[in-house]
C-alpha positions as a Markdown table, in Angstrom:
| # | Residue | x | y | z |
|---|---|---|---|---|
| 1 | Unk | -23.9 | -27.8 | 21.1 |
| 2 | Unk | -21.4 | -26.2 | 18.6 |
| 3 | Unk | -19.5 | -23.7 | 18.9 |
| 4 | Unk | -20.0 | -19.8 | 18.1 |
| 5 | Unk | -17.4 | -19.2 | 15.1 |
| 6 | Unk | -14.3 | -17.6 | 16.1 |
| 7 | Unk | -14.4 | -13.5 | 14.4 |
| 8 | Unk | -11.2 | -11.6 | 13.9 |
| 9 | Unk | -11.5 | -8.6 | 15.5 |
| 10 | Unk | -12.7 | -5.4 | 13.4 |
| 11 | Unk | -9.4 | -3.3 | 11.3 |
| 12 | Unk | -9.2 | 0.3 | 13.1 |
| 13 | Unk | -9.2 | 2.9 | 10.6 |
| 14 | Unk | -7.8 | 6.6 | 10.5 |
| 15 | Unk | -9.3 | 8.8 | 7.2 |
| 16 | Unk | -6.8 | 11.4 | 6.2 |
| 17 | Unk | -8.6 | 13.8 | 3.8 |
| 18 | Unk | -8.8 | 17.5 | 3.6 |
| 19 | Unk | -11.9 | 17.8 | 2.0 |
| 20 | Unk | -14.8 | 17.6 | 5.0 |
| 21 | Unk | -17.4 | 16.5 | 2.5 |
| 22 | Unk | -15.3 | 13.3 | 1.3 |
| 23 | Unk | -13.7 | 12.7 | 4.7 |
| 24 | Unk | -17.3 | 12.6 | 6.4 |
| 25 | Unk | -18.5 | 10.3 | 3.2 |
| 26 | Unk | -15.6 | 8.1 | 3.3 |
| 27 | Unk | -16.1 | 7.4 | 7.1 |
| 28 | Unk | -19.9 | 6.6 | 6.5 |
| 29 | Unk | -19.7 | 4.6 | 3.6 |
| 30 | Unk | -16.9 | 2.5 | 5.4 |
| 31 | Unk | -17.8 | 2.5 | 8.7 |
| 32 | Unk | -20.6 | 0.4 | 7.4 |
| 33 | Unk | -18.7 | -2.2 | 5.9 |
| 34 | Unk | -18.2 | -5.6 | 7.5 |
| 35 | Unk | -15.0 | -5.9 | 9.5 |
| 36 | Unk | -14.1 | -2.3 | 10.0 |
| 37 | Unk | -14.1 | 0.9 | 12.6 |
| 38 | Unk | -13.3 | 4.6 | 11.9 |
| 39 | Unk | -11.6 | 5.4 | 14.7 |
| 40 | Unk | -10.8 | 8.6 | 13.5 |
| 41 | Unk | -10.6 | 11.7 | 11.0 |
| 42 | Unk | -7.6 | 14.0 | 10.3 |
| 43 | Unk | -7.6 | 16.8 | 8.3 |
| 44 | Unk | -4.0 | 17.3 | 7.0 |
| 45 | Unk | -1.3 | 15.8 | 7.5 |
| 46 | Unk | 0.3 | 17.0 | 10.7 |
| 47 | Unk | -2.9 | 16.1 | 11.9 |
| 48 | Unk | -2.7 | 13.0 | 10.5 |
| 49 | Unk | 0.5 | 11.8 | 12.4 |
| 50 | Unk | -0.3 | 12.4 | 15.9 |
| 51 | Unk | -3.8 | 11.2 | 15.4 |
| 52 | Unk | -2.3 | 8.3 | 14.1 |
| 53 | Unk | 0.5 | 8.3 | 17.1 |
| 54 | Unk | -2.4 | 8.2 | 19.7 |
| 55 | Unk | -5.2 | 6.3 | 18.4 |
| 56 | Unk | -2.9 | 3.3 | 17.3 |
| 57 | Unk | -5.2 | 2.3 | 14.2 |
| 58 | Unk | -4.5 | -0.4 | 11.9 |
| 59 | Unk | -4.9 | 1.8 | 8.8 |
| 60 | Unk | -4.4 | 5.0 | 7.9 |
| 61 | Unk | -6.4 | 5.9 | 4.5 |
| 62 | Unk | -4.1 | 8.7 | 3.5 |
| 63 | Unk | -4.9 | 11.5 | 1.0 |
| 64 | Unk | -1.5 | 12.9 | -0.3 |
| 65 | Unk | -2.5 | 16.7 | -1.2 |
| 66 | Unk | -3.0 | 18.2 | 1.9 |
| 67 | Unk | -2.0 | 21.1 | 3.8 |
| 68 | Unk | 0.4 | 21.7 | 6.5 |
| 69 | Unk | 2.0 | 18.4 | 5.6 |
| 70 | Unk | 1.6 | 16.2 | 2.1 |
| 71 | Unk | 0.9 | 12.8 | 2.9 |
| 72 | Unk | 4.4 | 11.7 | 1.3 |
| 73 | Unk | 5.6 | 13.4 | 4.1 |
| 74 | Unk | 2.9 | 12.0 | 6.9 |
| 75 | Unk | 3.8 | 8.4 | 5.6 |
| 76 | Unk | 7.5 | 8.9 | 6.0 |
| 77 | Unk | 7.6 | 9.9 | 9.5 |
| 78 | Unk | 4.7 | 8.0 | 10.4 |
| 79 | Unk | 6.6 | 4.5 | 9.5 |
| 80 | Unk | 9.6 | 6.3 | 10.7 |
| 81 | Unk | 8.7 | 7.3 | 14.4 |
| 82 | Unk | 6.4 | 4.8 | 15.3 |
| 83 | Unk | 7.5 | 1.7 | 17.2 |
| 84 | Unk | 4.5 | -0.2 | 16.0 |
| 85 | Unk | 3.5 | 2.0 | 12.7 |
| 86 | Unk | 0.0 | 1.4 | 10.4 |
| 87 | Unk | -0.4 | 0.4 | 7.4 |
| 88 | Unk | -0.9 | 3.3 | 5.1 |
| 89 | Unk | -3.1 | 3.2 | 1.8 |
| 90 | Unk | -2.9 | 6.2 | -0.4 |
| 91 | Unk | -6.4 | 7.6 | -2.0 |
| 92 | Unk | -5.6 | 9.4 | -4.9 |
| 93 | Unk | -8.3 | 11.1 | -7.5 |
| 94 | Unk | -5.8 | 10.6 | -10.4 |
| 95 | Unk | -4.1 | 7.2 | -11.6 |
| 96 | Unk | -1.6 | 9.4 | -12.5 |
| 97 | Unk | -0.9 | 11.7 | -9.4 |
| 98 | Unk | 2.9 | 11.7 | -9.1 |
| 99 | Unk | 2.7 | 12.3 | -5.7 |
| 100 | Unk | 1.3 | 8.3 | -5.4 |
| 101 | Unk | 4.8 | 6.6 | -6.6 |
| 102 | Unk | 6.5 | 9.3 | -4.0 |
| 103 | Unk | 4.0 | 7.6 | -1.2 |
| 104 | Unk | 4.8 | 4.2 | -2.0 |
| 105 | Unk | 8.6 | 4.9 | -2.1 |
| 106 | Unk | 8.1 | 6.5 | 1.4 |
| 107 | Unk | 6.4 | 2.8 | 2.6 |
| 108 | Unk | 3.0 | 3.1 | 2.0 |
| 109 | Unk | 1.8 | -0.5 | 1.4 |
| 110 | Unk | -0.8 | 0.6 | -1.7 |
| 111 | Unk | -3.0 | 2.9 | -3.4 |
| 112 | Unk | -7.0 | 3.5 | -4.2 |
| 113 | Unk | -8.6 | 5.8 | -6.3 |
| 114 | Unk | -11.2 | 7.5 | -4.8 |
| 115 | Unk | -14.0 | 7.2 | -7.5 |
| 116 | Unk | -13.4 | 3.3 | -6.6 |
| 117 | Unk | -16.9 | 1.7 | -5.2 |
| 118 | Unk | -16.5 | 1.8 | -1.7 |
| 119 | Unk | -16.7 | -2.2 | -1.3 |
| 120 | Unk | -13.1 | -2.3 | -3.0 |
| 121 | Unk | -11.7 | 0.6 | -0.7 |
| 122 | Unk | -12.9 | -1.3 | 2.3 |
| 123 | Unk | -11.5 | -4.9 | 0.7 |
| 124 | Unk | -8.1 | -2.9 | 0.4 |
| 125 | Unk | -8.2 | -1.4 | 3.6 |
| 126 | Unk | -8.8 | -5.4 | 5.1 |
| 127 | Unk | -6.0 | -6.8 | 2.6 |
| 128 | Unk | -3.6 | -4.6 | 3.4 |
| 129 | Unk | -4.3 | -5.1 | 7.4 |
| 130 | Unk | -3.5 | -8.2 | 6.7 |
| 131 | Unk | 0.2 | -7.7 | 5.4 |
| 132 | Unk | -0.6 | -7.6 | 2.3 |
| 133 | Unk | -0.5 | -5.1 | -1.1 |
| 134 | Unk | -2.7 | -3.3 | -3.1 |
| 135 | Unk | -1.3 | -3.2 | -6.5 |
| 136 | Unk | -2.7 | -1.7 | -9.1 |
| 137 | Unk | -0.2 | -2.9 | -11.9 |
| 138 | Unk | -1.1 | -1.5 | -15.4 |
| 139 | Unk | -1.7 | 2.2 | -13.4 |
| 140 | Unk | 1.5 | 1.9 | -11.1 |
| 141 | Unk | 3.5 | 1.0 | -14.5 |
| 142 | Unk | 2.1 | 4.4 | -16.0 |
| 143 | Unk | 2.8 | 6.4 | -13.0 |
| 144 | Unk | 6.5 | 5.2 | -12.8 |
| 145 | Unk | 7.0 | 6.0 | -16.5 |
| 146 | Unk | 6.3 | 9.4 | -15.5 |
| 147 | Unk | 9.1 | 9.5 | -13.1 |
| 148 | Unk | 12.6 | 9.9 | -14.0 |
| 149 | Unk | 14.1 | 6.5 | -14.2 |
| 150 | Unk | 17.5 | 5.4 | -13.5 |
| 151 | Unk | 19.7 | 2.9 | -15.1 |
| 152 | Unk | 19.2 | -1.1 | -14.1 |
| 153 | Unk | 22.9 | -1.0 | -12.8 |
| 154 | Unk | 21.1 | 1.7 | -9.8 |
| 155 | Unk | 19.2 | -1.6 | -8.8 |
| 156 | Unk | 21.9 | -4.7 | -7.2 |
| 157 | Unk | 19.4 | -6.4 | -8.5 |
| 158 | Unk | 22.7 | -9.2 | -9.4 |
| 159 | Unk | 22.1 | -10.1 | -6.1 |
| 160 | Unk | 18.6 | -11.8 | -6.3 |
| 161 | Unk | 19.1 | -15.3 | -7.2 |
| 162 | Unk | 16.9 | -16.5 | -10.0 |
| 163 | Unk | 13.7 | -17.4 | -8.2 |
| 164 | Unk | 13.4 | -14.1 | -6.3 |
| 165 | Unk | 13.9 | -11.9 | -9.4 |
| 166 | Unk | 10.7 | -14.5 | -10.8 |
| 167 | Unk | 8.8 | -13.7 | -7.3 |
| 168 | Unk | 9.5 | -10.1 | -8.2 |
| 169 | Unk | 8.5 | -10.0 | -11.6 |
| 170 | Unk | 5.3 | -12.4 | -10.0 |
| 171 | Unk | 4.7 | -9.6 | -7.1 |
| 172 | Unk | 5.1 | -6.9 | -9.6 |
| 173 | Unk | 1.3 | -8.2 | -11.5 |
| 174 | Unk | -0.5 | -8.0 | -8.2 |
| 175 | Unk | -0.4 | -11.5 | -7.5 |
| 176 | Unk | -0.8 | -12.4 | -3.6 |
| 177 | Unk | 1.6 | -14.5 | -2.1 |
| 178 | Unk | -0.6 | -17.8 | -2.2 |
| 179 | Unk | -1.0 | -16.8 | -5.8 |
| 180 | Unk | 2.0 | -17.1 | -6.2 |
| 181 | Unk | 3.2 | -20.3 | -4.5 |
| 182 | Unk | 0.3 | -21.9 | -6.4 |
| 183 | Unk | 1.8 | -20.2 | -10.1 |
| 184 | Unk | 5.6 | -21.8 | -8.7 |
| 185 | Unk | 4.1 | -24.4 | -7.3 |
| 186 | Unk | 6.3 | -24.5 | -4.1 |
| 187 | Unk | 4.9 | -23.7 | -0.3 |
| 188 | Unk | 3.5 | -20.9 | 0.8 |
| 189 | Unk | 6.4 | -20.3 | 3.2 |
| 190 | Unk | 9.1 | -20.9 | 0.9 |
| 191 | Unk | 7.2 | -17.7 | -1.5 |
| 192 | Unk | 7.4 | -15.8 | 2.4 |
| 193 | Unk | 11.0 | -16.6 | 2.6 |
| 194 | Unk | 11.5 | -15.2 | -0.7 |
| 195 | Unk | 9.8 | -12.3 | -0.5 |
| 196 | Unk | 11.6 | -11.6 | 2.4 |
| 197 | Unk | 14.9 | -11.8 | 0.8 |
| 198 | Unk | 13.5 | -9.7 | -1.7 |
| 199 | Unk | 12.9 | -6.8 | 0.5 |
| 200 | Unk | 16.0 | -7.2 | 2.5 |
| 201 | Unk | 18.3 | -7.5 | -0.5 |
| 202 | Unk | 16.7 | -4.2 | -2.4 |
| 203 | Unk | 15.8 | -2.4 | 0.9 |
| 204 | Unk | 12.7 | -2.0 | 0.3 |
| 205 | Unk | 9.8 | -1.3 | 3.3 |
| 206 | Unk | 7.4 | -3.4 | 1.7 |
| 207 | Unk | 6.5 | -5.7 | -1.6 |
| 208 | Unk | 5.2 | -2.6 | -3.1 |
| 209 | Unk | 7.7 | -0.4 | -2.6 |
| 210 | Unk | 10.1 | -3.2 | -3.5 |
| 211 | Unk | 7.9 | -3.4 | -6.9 |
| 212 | Unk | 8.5 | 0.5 | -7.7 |
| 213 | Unk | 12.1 | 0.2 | -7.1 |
| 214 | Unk | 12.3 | -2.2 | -10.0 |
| 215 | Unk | 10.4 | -0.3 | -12.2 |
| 216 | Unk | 12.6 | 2.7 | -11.3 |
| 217 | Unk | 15.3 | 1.0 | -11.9 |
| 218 | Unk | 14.7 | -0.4 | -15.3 |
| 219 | Unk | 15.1 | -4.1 | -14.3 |
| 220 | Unk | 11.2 | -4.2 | -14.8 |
| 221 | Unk | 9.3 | -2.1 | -17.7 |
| 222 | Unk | 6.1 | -0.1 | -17.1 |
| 223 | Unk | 3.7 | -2.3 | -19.2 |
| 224 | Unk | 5.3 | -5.5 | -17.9 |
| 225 | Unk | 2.6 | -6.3 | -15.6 |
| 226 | Unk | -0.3 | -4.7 | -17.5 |
């Protein structure tokens, strides 16, 4: 007799919206997607963190114009204070809201855009459970250009051998990290080992806020990756 298949277990999800009407629309629509569970609503952002604190989700889908606190704000103490934080993913009505590069500096690990079908927010949601990104290259390019930029010399990007400033350049078009062992053509943990190095080397939180730093800096050019 075969066996059942083995099923990961469902990605808990907190919405952070203060807009009732898209908060309650958002939990419907994703509450009925394959592999994930609202466990919560918040309405702004103070809100936000301690639901966060004590319902322990996976996610938090973060809106970053609210009251009380900004979800900049939220993000930051959220990954700061907790000894086991979520992921956060920023929905944003606006490619260009400001406010997004501020987020992902802060450590949140992507960005949607609300008027996205729901399928895609629910894929990001799963993707970045997963220790992943959700990049958004051409848009994050054109947000960062927007944002006062310092010189490459800001970034010690000197200390990044060759191949990791290539994994970079590779992480900075979206591409996953099997993506791009398979464009290097090396294993999948020697890309993980680099990645790492990466991060640790530009102190970055995660591969996306590693990506914005070398936009900011200059050592990548908005438009690179589009």
């Amino acid at each position: 007799m075969p066996l059942p298949p083995v099923t990961s277990p469902a990605v808990t999800l907190l919405i952070a919206d203060d807009e009732e009407v898209t908060r309650s629309g958002l939990r419907m629509l994703l509450a009925a997607q394959p592999g994930i569970t609202v466990v919560g609503e918040a309405a702004d952002g103070v809100e936000a963190v301690e639901r966060a604190q004590s319902l322990r989700p996976d996610v938090v889908l973060m809106d970053v114009r609210m009251p009380r606190r900004n979800g900049i704000e939220a993000t930051r103490q959220l990954l700061a204070e907790a000894a086991d934080p979520p992921k956060v993913v920023v929905i944003t009505t606006f490619e260009n809201d400001g406010y997004v590069t501020a987020a992902l500096s802060a450590g949140a690990s992507g960005f949607v855009l609300k008027r996205l079908p729901v399928r895609q927010i629910a894929e990001a949601v799963r993707v970045v459970a997963a220790g992943e990104a959700v990049l958004f290259p051409a848009a994050l390019g054109r947000m960062v250009a927007a944002r006062p930029r310092g010189s490459a010399e800001a970034l010690p990007h000197a200390a990044l051998t060759g191949r990791e400033e290539e994994v970079l350049r590779l992480m900075a078009t979206g591409l996953s990290n099997p993506e791009i062992a398979e464009s290097l053509t090396v294993s999948l943990e020697t890309v993980k080992t680099h990645v790492g190095n990466v991060l640790t080397k530009l102190g970055a939180q995660n591969r996306t806020h590693a990506v914005v730093i070398a936009y900011e800096s200059g050592l990548m050019v908005p438009g690179f990756a589009g």
